[in-house]
Short mmCIF file of C-alpha atoms (C1' of nucleotides) in Angstrom, two decimals:
data_model
loop_
_atom_site.label_atom_id
_atom_site.label_comp_id
_atom_site.label_asym_id
_atom_site.label_seq_id
_atom_site.Cartn_x
_atom_site.Cartn_y
_atom_site.Cartn_z
CA MET A 163 0.00 0.00 0.00
CA GLN A 164 1.34 3.47 -0.75
CA THR A 165 0.45 6.93 0.33
CA VAL A 166 -1.40 9.13 -2.06
CA HIS A 167 0.52 12.13 -3.30
CA ALA A 168 -1.62 15.19 -3.00
CA SER A 169 -0.97 16.24 -6.56
CA SER A 170 -2.25 12.96 -7.94
CA ILE A 171 -5.75 14.27 -7.48
CA SER A 172 -4.96 17.88 -8.34
CA GLN A 173 -7.74 20.04 -9.69
CA PRO A 174 -7.32 22.58 -12.48
CA THR A 175 -6.51 25.96 -10.98
CA PRO A 176 -8.91 28.87 -11.48
CA ALA A 177 -6.52 30.31 -14.08
CA THR A 178 -6.73 26.99 -15.85
CA LEU A 179 -10.49 27.08 -15.94
CA LEU A 180 -10.49 30.55 -17.42
CA ARG A 181 -8.34 29.44 -20.31
CA HIS A 182 -10.63 26.46 -20.90
CA ILE A 183 -12.40 28.05 -23.86
CA PRO A 184 -13.98 26.24 -26.80
CA LEU A 185 -12.55 27.55 -30.06
CA PRO A 186 -14.80 26.62 -33.00
CA ARG A 187 -12.83 26.47 -36.23
CA THR A 188 -12.60 24.65 -39.50
CA SER A 189 -9.60 23.09 -41.24
CA PRO A 190 -8.81 19.94 -43.26
CA ASP A 191 -8.70 17.78 -40.13
CA THR A 192 -11.70 19.37 -38.46
CA ALA A 193 -14.24 18.77 -41.19
CA LEU A 194 -16.25 16.67 -38.75
CA GLY A 195 -14.99 18.14 -35.49
CA THR A 196 -14.33 21.21 -33.40
CA THR A 197 -10.91 22.39 -32.22
CA ARG A 198 -10.44 23.15 -28.54
CA MET A 199 -7.52 24.34 -26.41
CA VAL A 200 -7.03 23.64 -22.73
CA ALA A 201 -4.32 24.62 -20.28
CA LYS A 202 -1.96 22.30 -18.43
CA ASP A 203 -3.76 20.07 -15.91
CA ALA A 204 -7.22 20.97 -17.18
CA GLU A 205 -9.74 18.16 -17.22
CA ILE A 206 -10.99 17.17 -20.67
CA PHE A 207 -13.53 14.64 -19.47
CA ALA A 208 -14.05 12.73 -16.24
CA GLU A 209 -14.75 9.14 -15.29
CA GLY A 210 -18.51 8.72 -15.36
CA ASP A 211 -19.18 11.50 -17.87
CA ARG A 212 -21.44 10.61 -20.77
CA ALA A 213 -19.10 9.61 -23.63
CA ALA A 214 -20.59 11.69 -26.40
CA PHE A 215 -17.32 12.57 -28.14
CA VAL A 216 -14.06 11.16 -29.39
CA TYR A 217 -10.86 13.24 -29.24
CA LYS A 218 -7.73 13.66 -31.32
CA VAL A 219 -4.63 15.41 -30.01
CA VAL A 220 -3.26 18.17 -32.25
CA SER A 221 -0.52 19.56 -30.01
CA GLY A 222 0.46 19.07 -26.39
CA ALA A 223 -0.30 15.78 -24.64
CA VAL A 224 -2.98 14.08 -22.54
CA ARG A 225 -3.08 11.51 -19.74
CA THR A 226 -6.02 9.16 -19.17
CA PHE A 227 -6.30 7.48 -15.78
CA ARG A 228 -8.49 5.79 -13.19
CA LEU A 229 -8.47 6.07 -9.41
CA LEU A 230 -9.09 3.56 -6.64
CA SER A 231 -11.35 4.76 -3.84
CA ASP A 232 -8.39 5.79 -1.68
CA GLY A 233 -6.83 7.84 -4.48
CA ARG A 234 -4.23 5.43 -5.88
CA ARG A 235 -3.97 6.33 -9.55
CA GLN A 236 -3.20 4.28 -12.64
CA ILE A 237 -2.44 6.21 -15.82
CA ASP A 238 -3.36 3.79 -18.60
CA ALA A 239 -1.89 5.85 -21.44
CA PHE A 240 -0.34 9.11 -22.59
CA HIS A 241 -1.75 10.54 -25.81
CA LEU A 242 0.50 12.50 -28.14
CA PRO A 243 -0.26 14.57 -31.24
CA GLY A 244 -2.10 12.43 -33.78
CA ASP A 245 -3.48 10.01 -31.16
CA ILE A 246 -7.20 9.43 -30.83
CA PHE A 247 -8.53 8.88 -27.31
CA GLY A 248 -11.80 8.74 -25.38
CA MET A 249 -13.44 5.90 -27.35
CA GLU A 250 -15.86 3.88 -25.25
CA THR A 251 -18.04 0.92 -26.06
CA GLY A 252 -20.47 1.74 -23.24
CA GLU A 253 -22.39 4.92 -22.52
CA ASP A 254 -19.93 6.51 -20.12
CA HIS A 255 -16.25 7.34 -19.87
CA ARG A 256 -14.37 4.86 -17.70
CA PHE A 257 -11.36 7.18 -17.43
CA THR A 258 -10.56 10.76 -16.65
CA ALA A 259 -8.56 12.70 -19.25
CA GLU A 260 -6.35 15.67 -18.35
CA ALA A 261 -3.92 17.80 -20.31
CA LEU A 262 -0.24 17.20 -19.49
CA ALA A 263 0.62 20.60 -20.88
CA ASP A 264 -1.27 23.32 -22.72
CA THR A 265 -2.97 21.21 -25.35
CA THR A 266 -4.98 21.55 -28.55
CA PHE A 267 -7.28 18.78 -29.69
CA ILE A 268 -10.21 18.09 -32.00
CA VAL A 269 -13.54 16.92 -30.65
CA TYR A 270 -15.61 14.60 -32.85
CA ARG A 271 -19.23 13.83 -32.18
CA ARG A 272 -19.22 10.13 -31.45
CA CYS A 273 -20.80 8.29 -34.36
CA ASN A 274 -22.23 5.09 -32.98
CA LEU A 275 -19.25 2.76 -33.17
CA VAL A 276 -21.43 -0.31 -33.27
CA THR A 277 -22.69 0.71 -36.70
CA LEU A 278 -19.44 0.14 -38.54
CA ASP A 279 -20.17 2.00 -41.72
CA GLY A 280 -16.76 1.18 -43.19
CA GLY A 281 -16.22 4.91 -43.66
CA GLU A 282 -12.84 6.59 -43.25
CA PHE A 283 -13.62 7.96 -39.81
CA SER A 284 -14.94 4.77 -38.27
CA ARG A 285 -11.97 2.89 -39.71
CA GLN A 286 -9.63 5.38 -38.05
CA VAL A 287 -11.38 4.94 -34.71
CA VAL A 288 -11.22 1.16 -34.92
CA THR A 289 -7.52 1.36 -35.80
CA ALA A 290 -6.95 3.59 -32.78
CA MET A 291 -8.71 1.05 -30.61
CA MET A 292 -6.59 -1.79 -31.91
CA ARG A 293 -3.45 0.21 -31.22
CA SER A 294 -4.71 0.94 -27.69
CA LEU A 295 -5.24 -2.78 -27.17
CA GLU A 296 -1.71 -3.65 -28.28
CA GLN A 297 -0.25 -0.97 -26.04
CA ALA A 298 -2.36 -2.17 -23.13
CA GLN A 299 -1.14 -5.73 -23.66
CA ASN A 300 2.49 -4.62 -23.71
CA HIS A 301 1.83 -2.58 -20.61
CA MET A 302 0.34 -5.54 -18.72
CA LEU A 303 3.59 -7.45 -19.24
CA LEU A 304 5.50 -4.44 -17.94
CA LEU A 305 3.27 -3.90 -14.89
CA GLY A 306 2.98 -7.55 -13.99
CA ARG A 307 6.47 -8.88 -14.55
CA LYS A 308 9.15 -6.20 -14.90
CA ASN A 309 11.20 -4.65 -12.10
CA ALA A 310 11.62 -0.92 -11.60
CA VAL A 311 14.69 -0.40 -13.81
CA GLU A 312 13.21 -2.57 -16.58
CA LYS A 313 9.98 -0.59 -16.40
CA VAL A 314 11.74 2.73 -16.75
CA ALA A 315 14.03 1.49 -19.53
CA THR A 316 11.07 0.14 -21.51
CA PHE A 317 9.15 3.36 -20.97
CA LEU A 318 11.99 5.52 -22.25
CA LEU A 319 12.33 3.41 -25.41
CA VAL A 320 8.59 3.54 -26.09
CA MET A 321 8.46 7.30 -25.59
CA SER A 322 11.53 7.76 -27.76
CA ASP A 323 9.87 5.80 -30.59
CA ARG A 324 6.65 7.75 -30.24
CA ILE A 325 8.12 11.23 -29.85
CA SER A 326 11.30 11.50 -31.85
CA GLY A 327 12.72 8.22 -33.01
CA GLY A 328 16.10 9.82 -32.26
CA ASN A 329 18.20 9.54 -29.13
CA GLN A 330 16.92 12.61 -27.35
CA VAL A 331 13.50 12.45 -25.65
CA ASP A 332 11.75 15.50 -24.26
CA LEU A 333 9.26 14.02 -21.84
CA PRO A 334 5.94 15.86 -21.63
CA MET A 335 5.14 14.43 -18.18
CA SER A 336 6.33 14.74 -14.60
CA ARG A 337 7.96 12.02 -12.49
CA LEU A 338 4.62 11.54 -10.72
CA ASP A 339 2.89 10.86 -14.03
CA MET A 340 5.61 8.40 -15.00
CA ALA A 341 5.31 6.69 -11.60
CA ASP A 342 1.53 6.38 -11.83
CA HIS A 343 1.89 4.95 -15.33
CA LEU A 344 4.57 2.40 -14.38
CA GLY A 345 3.08 1.28 -11.07
CA LEU A 346 5.91 2.83 -9.05
CA THR A 347 6.54 5.86 -6.81
CA ILE A 348 8.34 9.06 -7.82
CA GLU A 349 11.27 8.09 -5.62
CA THR A 350 11.73 4.75 -7.34
CA VAL A 351 11.43 6.33 -10.79
CA SER A 352 14.07 8.86 -9.79
CA ARG A 353 16.40 6.19 -8.41
CA SER A 354 15.96 4.05 -11.53
CA LEU A 355 16.84 6.99 -13.76
CA THR A 356 20.00 7.82 -11.80
CA HIS A 357 20.87 4.12 -11.86
CA LEU A 358 20.61 4.07 -15.66
CA GLU A 359 22.64 7.27 -15.78
CA ARG A 360 25.43 5.82 -13.60
CA GLU A 361 25.51 2.76 -15.86
CA GLY A 362 26.05 5.09 -18.81
CA LEU A 363 22.85 4.02 -20.57
CA ILE A 364 21.22 7.45 -20.49
CA GLY A 365 22.10 11.07 -19.95
CA LEU A 366 19.99 13.52 -17.95
CA PRO A 367 20.80 17.03 -19.21
CA THR A 368 17.62 18.42 -17.61
CA HIS A 369 14.79 16.78 -15.66
CA ARG A 370 12.44 16.60 -18.60
CA SER A 371 14.89 15.70 -21.33
CA ILE A 372 16.71 12.41 -21.52
CA VAL A 373 19.39 11.17 -23.91
CA LEU A 374 19.39 7.48 -24.75
CA LEU A 375 23.12 6.72 -24.94
CA ASN A 376 22.84 2.97 -25.40
CA LYS A 377 19.53 1.89 -26.86
CA ALA A 378 20.67 -1.70 -27.39
CA ALA A 379 21.45 -2.12 -23.69
CA LEU A 380 18.17 -0.45 -22.73
CA ARG A 381 16.32 -2.81 -25.04
CA ARG A 382 18.07 -5.79 -23.47
CA LEU A 383 16.79 -4.59 -20.09
CA GLY A 384 13.20 -4.43 -21.28
CA THR A 385 12.94 -7.92 -22.77
CA MET B 87 13.14 -10.54 -9.58
CA GLN B 88 11.55 -13.95 -9.15
CA THR B 89 12.57 -17.48 -9.99
CA VAL B 90 10.93 -19.16 -12.91
CA HIS B 91 8.79 -22.11 -11.99
CA ALA B 92 9.64 -25.02 -14.22
CA SER B 93 6.01 -25.65 -15.05
CA SER B 94 5.53 -22.15 -16.40
CA ILE B 95 7.24 -23.23 -19.58
CA SER B 96 5.87 -26.75 -19.60
CA GLN B 97 5.46 -28.44 -22.94
CA PRO B 98 2.51 -30.61 -23.93
CA THR B 99 3.23 -34.23 -23.01
CA PRO B 100 3.48 -36.83 -25.79
CA ALA B 101 0.01 -38.07 -24.82
CA THR B 102 -1.20 -34.52 -25.29
CA LEU B 103 0.25 -34.27 -28.75
CA LEU B 104 -1.42 -37.50 -29.80
CA ARG B 105 -4.82 -36.15 -28.85
CA HIS B 106 -4.12 -32.93 -30.80
CA ILE B 107 -6.29 -33.95 -33.76
CA PRO B 108 -8.14 -31.62 -36.16
CA LEU B 109 -11.82 -32.56 -36.28
CA PRO B 110 -13.50 -31.00 -39.34
CA ARG B 111 -17.23 -30.63 -38.76
CA THR B 112 -20.19 -28.44 -39.54
CA SER B 113 -22.83 -26.97 -37.22
CA PRO B 114 -24.76 -23.70 -36.84
CA ASP B 115 -21.77 -21.96 -35.25
CA THR B 116 -19.19 -23.47 -37.57
CA ALA B 117 -20.64 -22.30 -40.88
CA LEU B 118 -17.41 -20.37 -41.49
CA GLY B 119 -15.05 -22.39 -39.30
CA THR B 120 -13.69 -25.76 -38.29
CA THR B 121 -14.04 -27.37 -34.88
CA ARG B 122 -10.93 -28.66 -33.13
CA MET B 123 -10.23 -30.38 -29.81
CA VAL B 124 -6.99 -30.20 -27.86
CA ALA B 125 -5.91 -31.73 -24.57
CA LYS B 126 -4.95 -29.87 -21.40
CA ASP B 127 -1.74 -27.84 -21.80
CA ALA B 128 -1.62 -28.27 -25.57
CA GLU B 129 -0.42 -25.25 -27.51
CA ILE B 130 -3.00 -23.73 -29.85
CA PHE B 131 -0.69 -21.16 -31.38
CA ALA B 132 2.65 -19.65 -30.38
CA GLU B 133 4.11 -16.17 -30.19
CA GLY B 134 5.57 -15.42 -33.60
CA ASP B 135 3.27 -17.78 -35.54
CA ARG B 136 1.57 -16.30 -38.57
CA ALA B 137 -1.87 -15.14 -37.40
CA ALA B 138 -4.01 -16.71 -40.09
CA PHE B 139 -6.96 -17.64 -37.88
CA VAL B 140 -9.26 -16.38 -35.19
CA TYR B 141 -10.55 -18.73 -32.49
CA LYS B 142 -13.73 -19.17 -30.46
CA VAL B 143 -13.90 -21.32 -27.35
CA VAL B 144 -16.72 -23.88 -27.32
CA SER B 145 -15.87 -25.79 -24.14
CA GLY B 146 -12.91 -25.85 -21.79
CA ALA B 147 -10.71 -22.77 -21.41
CA VAL B 148 -7.60 -21.13 -22.82
CA ARG B 149 -4.77 -18.93 -21.52
CA THR B 150 -2.89 -16.43 -23.69
CA PHE B 151 0.47 -15.20 -22.42
CA ARG B 152 3.85 -13.68 -23.21
CA LEU B 153 7.27 -14.46 -21.78
CA LEU B 154 10.27 -12.30 -20.94
CA SER B 155 13.62 -13.65 -22.11
CA ASP B 156 14.33 -15.22 -18.72
CA GLY B 157 10.98 -17.01 -18.62
CA ARG B 158 8.90 -14.65 -16.49
CA ARG B 159 5.36 -15.12 -17.77
CA GLN B 160 2.40 -12.73 -17.96
CA ILE B 161 -0.99 -14.27 -18.75
CA ASP B 162 -2.95 -11.45 -20.33
CA ALA B 163 -6.31 -13.22 -20.33
CA PHE B 164 -8.25 -16.42 -19.78
CA HIS B 165 -10.76 -17.30 -22.49
CA LEU B 166 -13.95 -19.14 -21.56
CA PRO B 167 -16.68 -20.71 -23.72
CA GLY B 168 -18.09 -18.10 -26.10
CA ASP B 169 -14.95 -15.94 -26.03
CA ILE B 170 -13.13 -15.08 -29.24
CA PHE B 171 -9.33 -14.87 -29.04
CA GLY B 172 -6.26 -14.70 -31.27
CA MET B 173 -7.18 -11.50 -33.16
CA GLU B 174 -4.13 -9.57 -34.31
CA THR B 175 -3.76 -6.35 -36.23
CA GLY B 176 -0.30 -7.31 -37.47
CA GLU B 177 0.84 -10.37 -39.37
CA ASP B 178 1.93 -12.48 -36.42
CA HIS B 179 0.65 -13.64 -33.06
CA ARG B 180 2.12 -11.66 -30.20
CA PHE B 181 0.98 -14.24 -27.65
CA THR B 182 1.07 -17.95 -27.09
CA ALA B 183 -2.27 -19.71 -26.50
CA GLU B 184 -2.57 -22.95 -24.53
CA ALA B 185 -5.52 -25.01 -23.33
CA LEU B 186 -6.15 -24.83 -19.56
CA ALA B 187 -8.05 -28.10 -19.76
CA ASP B 188 -9.23 -30.38 -22.55
CA THR B 189 -10.77 -27.80 -24.83
CA THR B 190 -12.96 -27.56 -27.93
CA PHE B 191 -12.85 -24.47 -30.11
CA ILE B 192 -13.76 -23.23 -33.57
CA VAL B 193 -11.10 -21.95 -35.96
CA TYR B 194 -12.11 -19.19 -38.38
CA ARG B 195 -10.00 -18.21 -41.33
CA ARG B 196 -9.01 -14.63 -40.57
CA CYS B 197 -10.89 -12.31 -42.88
CA ASN B 198 -8.78 -9.19 -43.24
CA LEU B 199 -9.92 -7.16 -40.27
CA VAL B 200 -8.92 -3.90 -41.85
CA THR B 201 -11.64 -4.31 -44.48
CA LEU B 202 -14.54 -3.79 -42.15
CA ASP B 203 -17.34 -5.10 -44.27
CA GLY B 204 -19.92 -4.44 -41.58
CA GLY B 205 -20.90 -8.10 -41.81
CA GLU B 206 -22.01 -10.11 -38.80
CA PHE B 207 -18.67 -11.86 -38.38
CA SER B 208 -16.47 -8.77 -38.57
CA ARG B 209 -18.82 -7.03 -36.13
CA GLN B 210 -18.43 -9.90 -33.71
CA VAL B 211 -14.65 -9.75 -33.97
CA VAL B 212 -14.57 -6.00 -33.39
CA THR B 213 -16.85 -6.40 -30.37
CA ALA B 214 -14.51 -9.06 -28.99
CA MET B 215 -11.60 -6.68 -29.44
CA MET B 216 -13.38 -3.89 -27.63
CA ARG B 217 -14.17 -6.24 -24.75
CA SER B 218 -10.51 -7.30 -24.65
CA LEU B 219 -9.50 -3.66 -24.45
CA GLU B 220 -11.82 -2.96 -21.52
CA GLN B 221 -10.58 -6.03 -19.69
CA ALA B 222 -6.97 -5.05 -20.36
CA GLN B 223 -7.64 -1.57 -18.98
CA ASN B 224 -9.20 -2.98 -15.82
CA HIS B 225 -6.29 -5.34 -15.49
CA MET B 226 -3.72 -2.54 -15.76
CA LEU B 227 -5.31 -0.86 -12.73
CA LEU B 228 -5.13 -4.18 -10.89
CA LEU B 229 -1.51 -4.91 -11.84
CA GLY B 230 -0.25 -1.39 -11.26
CA ARG B 231 -2.02 -0.32 -8.12
CA LYS B 232 -3.64 -3.15 -6.14
CA ASN B 233 -2.01 -5.21 -3.41
CA ALA B 234 -2.06 -9.01 -3.33
CA VAL B 235 -5.32 -9.51 -1.44
CA GLU B 236 -7.08 -6.88 -3.55
CA LYS B 237 -5.83 -8.56 -6.72
CA VAL B 238 -7.12 -11.96 -5.67
CA ALA B 239 -10.46 -10.57 -4.48
CA THR B 240 -10.97 -8.72 -7.76
CA PHE B 241 -10.01 -11.78 -9.74
CA LEU B 242 -12.49 -14.00 -7.91
CA LEU B 243 -15.32 -11.55 -8.53
CA VAL B 244 -14.49 -11.26 -12.22
CA MET B 245 -14.31 -15.02 -12.65
CA SER B 246 -17.54 -15.47 -10.72
CA ASP B 247 -19.30 -13.04 -13.05
CA ARG B 248 -17.89 -14.72 -16.13
CA ILE B 249 -18.41 -18.35 -15.08
CA SER B 250 -21.49 -18.63 -12.96
CA GLY B 251 -22.84 -15.36 -11.67
CA GLY B 252 -23.63 -17.35 -8.51
CA ASN B 253 -21.56 -17.66 -5.36
CA GLN B 254 -19.69 -20.82 -6.26
CA VAL B 255 -16.78 -20.56 -8.72
CA ASP B 256 -15.08 -23.61 -10.20
CA LEU B 257 -11.77 -22.24 -11.36
CA PRO B 258 -10.44 -23.78 -14.56
CA MET B 259 -6.84 -22.73 -13.81
CA SER B 260 -4.07 -23.61 -11.36
CA ARG B 261 -2.54 -21.34 -8.73
CA LEU B 262 0.43 -20.82 -11.04
CA ASP B 263 -1.85 -19.56 -13.81
CA MET B 264 -3.59 -17.23 -11.36
CA ALA B 265 -0.22 -15.98 -10.11
CA ASP B 266 1.09 -15.30 -13.62
CA HIS B 267 -2.13 -13.46 -14.43
CA LEU B 268 -2.10 -11.32 -11.28
CA GLY B 269 1.61 -10.50 -11.24
CA LEU B 270 2.22 -12.53 -8.08
CA THR B 271 3.75 -15.89 -7.07
CA ILE B 272 1.84 -19.07 -6.24
CA GLU B 273 2.78 -18.68 -2.59
CA THR B 274 1.32 -15.19 -2.38
CA VAL B 275 -1.86 -16.26 -4.17
CA SER B 276 -2.20 -19.13 -1.71
CA ARG B 277 -1.61 -16.88 1.29
CA SER B 278 -4.11 -14.32 0.00
CA LEU B 279 -6.75 -17.01 -0.44
CA THR B 280 -6.27 -18.37 3.09
CA HIS B 281 -6.33 -14.79 4.36
CA LEU B 282 -9.70 -14.22 2.68
CA GLU B 283 -10.89 -17.55 4.07
CA ARG B 284 -9.87 -16.65 7.64
CA GLU B 285 -11.70 -13.34 7.27
CA GLY B 286 -14.80 -15.30 6.32
CA LEU B 287 -15.09 -13.72 2.86
CA ILE B 288 -14.65 -16.98 0.95
CA GLY B 289 -14.83 -20.72 1.50
CA LEU B 290 -12.37 -23.20 -0.01
CA PRO B 291 -14.15 -26.58 -0.21
CA THR B 292 -11.56 -27.86 -2.72
CA HIS B 293 -8.53 -26.25 -4.32
CA ARG B 294 -10.27 -25.48 -7.58
CA SER B 295 -13.66 -24.46 -6.25
CA ILE B 296 -14.26 -21.34 -4.23
CA VAL B 297 -17.38 -20.05 -2.51
CA LEU B 298 -17.84 -16.30 -2.33
CA LEU B 299 -19.42 -15.84 1.09
CA ASN B 300 -19.39 -12.05 1.15
CA LYS B 301 -19.35 -10.50 -2.29
CA ALA B 302 -19.97 -7.00 -0.98
CA ALA B 303 -16.87 -7.13 1.20
CA LEU B 304 -14.84 -8.61 -1.66
CA ARG B 305 -16.02 -5.82 -3.93
CA ARG B 306 -15.03 -3.24 -1.33
CA LEU B 307 -11.53 -4.74 -1.37
CA GLY B 308 -11.22 -4.41 -5.14
CA THR B 309 -12.17 -0.74 -5.45
"C1'" DC C 74 17.57 37.04 -4.49
"C1'" DG C 75 14.23 34.60 -1.74
"C1'" DC C 76 10.25 31.45 -2.77
"C1'" DT C 77 8.12 27.55 -4.66
"C1'" DG C 78 7.52 23.21 -6.47
"C1'" DA C 79 9.73 19.41 -8.73
"C1'" DG C 80 13.29 16.21 -8.28
"C1'" DT C 81 16.93 13.67 -5.75
"C1'" DT C 82 18.96 11.22 -2.02
"C1'" DG C 83 19.40 8.70 2.33
"C1'" DA C 84 17.68 5.88 6.26
"C1'" DC C 85 14.44 2.79 7.33
"C1'" DG C 86 10.08 -0.29 7.06
"C1'" DT C 87 7.29 -3.82 4.85
"C1'" DA C 88 4.70 -6.41 1.25
"C1'" DG C 89 5.64 -9.83 -1.20
"C1'" DG C 90 9.31 -12.85 -3.22
"C1'" DT C 91 12.44 -16.94 -2.15
"C1'" DC C 92 13.58 -21.24 -0.28
"C1'" DA C 93 12.46 -25.29 1.91
"C1'" DA C 94 9.50 -28.49 4.34
"C1'" DG C 95 5.28 -30.79 4.67
"C1'" DC C 96 0.59 -32.30 3.21
"C1'" DA C 97 -3.39 -34.12 0.63
"C1'" DG C 98 -5.76 -36.03 -3.27
"C1'" DA C 99 -5.25 -38.74 -7.61
"C1'" DG C 100 -3.40 -42.29 -10.02
"C1'" DT C 101 -0.47 -46.80 -10.17
"C1'" DG C 102 1.25 -51.01 -9.14
"C1'" DG C 103 1.79 -55.09 -6.11
"C1'" DC D 26 -6.99 -52.85 -0.76
"C1'" DC D 27 -3.03 -50.66 0.67
"C1'" DA D 28 1.69 -48.72 0.14
"C1'" DC D 29 3.86 -45.41 -3.20
"C1'" DT D 30 4.73 -41.86 -5.84
"C1'" DC D 31 3.53 -37.61 -8.18
"C1'" DT D 32 1.75 -33.15 -8.51
"C1'" DG D 33 -0.42 -29.14 -6.82
"C1'" DC D 34 -1.07 -26.58 -2.79
"C1'" DT D 35 -0.04 -24.65 1.74
"C1'" DT D 36 2.80 -22.98 5.40
"C1'" DG D 37 6.78 -21.10 7.79
"C1'" DA D 38 11.30 -18.63 8.11
"C1'" DC D 39 13.88 -15.52 5.95
"C1'" DC D 40 15.33 -11.90 2.40
"C1'" DT D 41 14.98 -7.97 -0.77
"C1'" DA D 42 12.99 -4.66 -3.96
"C1'" DC D 43 10.47 -1.12 -3.48
"C1'" DG D 44 7.59 1.99 -0.64
"C1'" DT D 45 7.73 5.59 3.10
"C1'" DC D 46 9.34 9.51 5.39
"C1'" DA D 47 12.18 13.28 5.68
"C1'" DA D 48 15.94 16.19 4.50
"C1'" DC D 49 18.12 18.47 0.91
"C1'" DT D 50 19.12 20.46 -3.94
"C1'" DC D 51 18.07 23.05 -7.76
"C1'" DA D 52 15.68 25.37 -11.54
"C1'" DG D 53 12.41 28.76 -12.65
"C1'" DC D 54 10.21 33.06 -11.53
"C1'" DG D 55 8.39 37.23 -9.37
#
DNA sequence: CGCTGAGTTGACGTAGGTCAAGCAGAGTGG
DNA sequence: CCACTCTGCTTGACCTACGTCAACTCAGCG
């Protein structure tokens, strides 16, 4: 059992709420949807909300998570530009979504997913769901069977693939977000990072940016 | 880090292989597929196999799992009669599937899932995938943030819902399978079960059958 | 420059893993 | 019908990876 960090249930600040303004617009990608911008830590939808929309990140990043009754949090995924999130098969959202940073996204009215019309949009949503499933399956292996250093190494490789493909990763999330995604605490994430640094596998020029110095060795750790 | 139980990489016995006979047949449910029977612990497909088929359990039960290089195993799901498993978006299977007990299932030639024809079969497969995703998301919360007793309590409730709906559950899997599903060891699963028994929440008439004496209390543990 | 919040580090505690012994039910053979 | 083994499960004693608590560092910012 672990204590619940206060910030893991943080609310958007008043300033945040003020900047939480719908911005109707039209563009190639928004033919069917509406663009919105929200500030860092703003809530996009909450667990239990009616799931009337599907979302696509344009810029920034989003976390989706669930809480246990005592506040323990599991972040199931981070959503980066291009990712679709918020699909549900039932009526309601089973997750809460919050912006990791100031974020722009497109809101699509949820066409009934059960009526698979074979159209471009429904195909895109189904593809997004399949990708979510694969990621979730990889993540179950990580959560169930990897130790702290292996978890962090795997995470860095995945983020590197998704963000840059290069050797430098600029993480959009805090240590707490990483911890709640990997089933660890901030302290253990921090210790694992410094461990990897001492081993020469990564460099830590700043807190949020990480250089993967030896991807092969990192990959060996995560398999 | 944990030791690898020898049986977690057990191979089908020779006797098992002999009983591994394709049984072509036709019935209402098999209009598009072929029925097969396999013995307990037989492999149905392996990680890396070409994913040319999709499977539906008729009787018995199936586990799908992945291994780390040193043999640590994560069972992502158990598949019971009526469940469809083995869908992949890529070319190859990313899991191994084995029978938990003597099992009958139907094998469907994999229609290309990307061409969503809106037909009955492709709708059924997409529904199965969505259900898998929801289960995987629930399981990530369990693996990442629940303690041993909470994991076992949650698992018993889920299995009870899926198998009987009543208060008696006849588990089709061993303690080792439970452990590798819940991210624990057999010893911890065993201790958690006797803990729940001592608390009066469950009864253990035999090893494989469990009586849920206080579902409300169990549910409180898993939330 | 001092304040603030995020991150790191160290000392210590504990849930759950490890190792080893023992037990019970299901086959098997005499 | 009873000893005999085999396999899965439980239990106990001990160990360790990771959580907890608390002090400290440092970057960003008014």
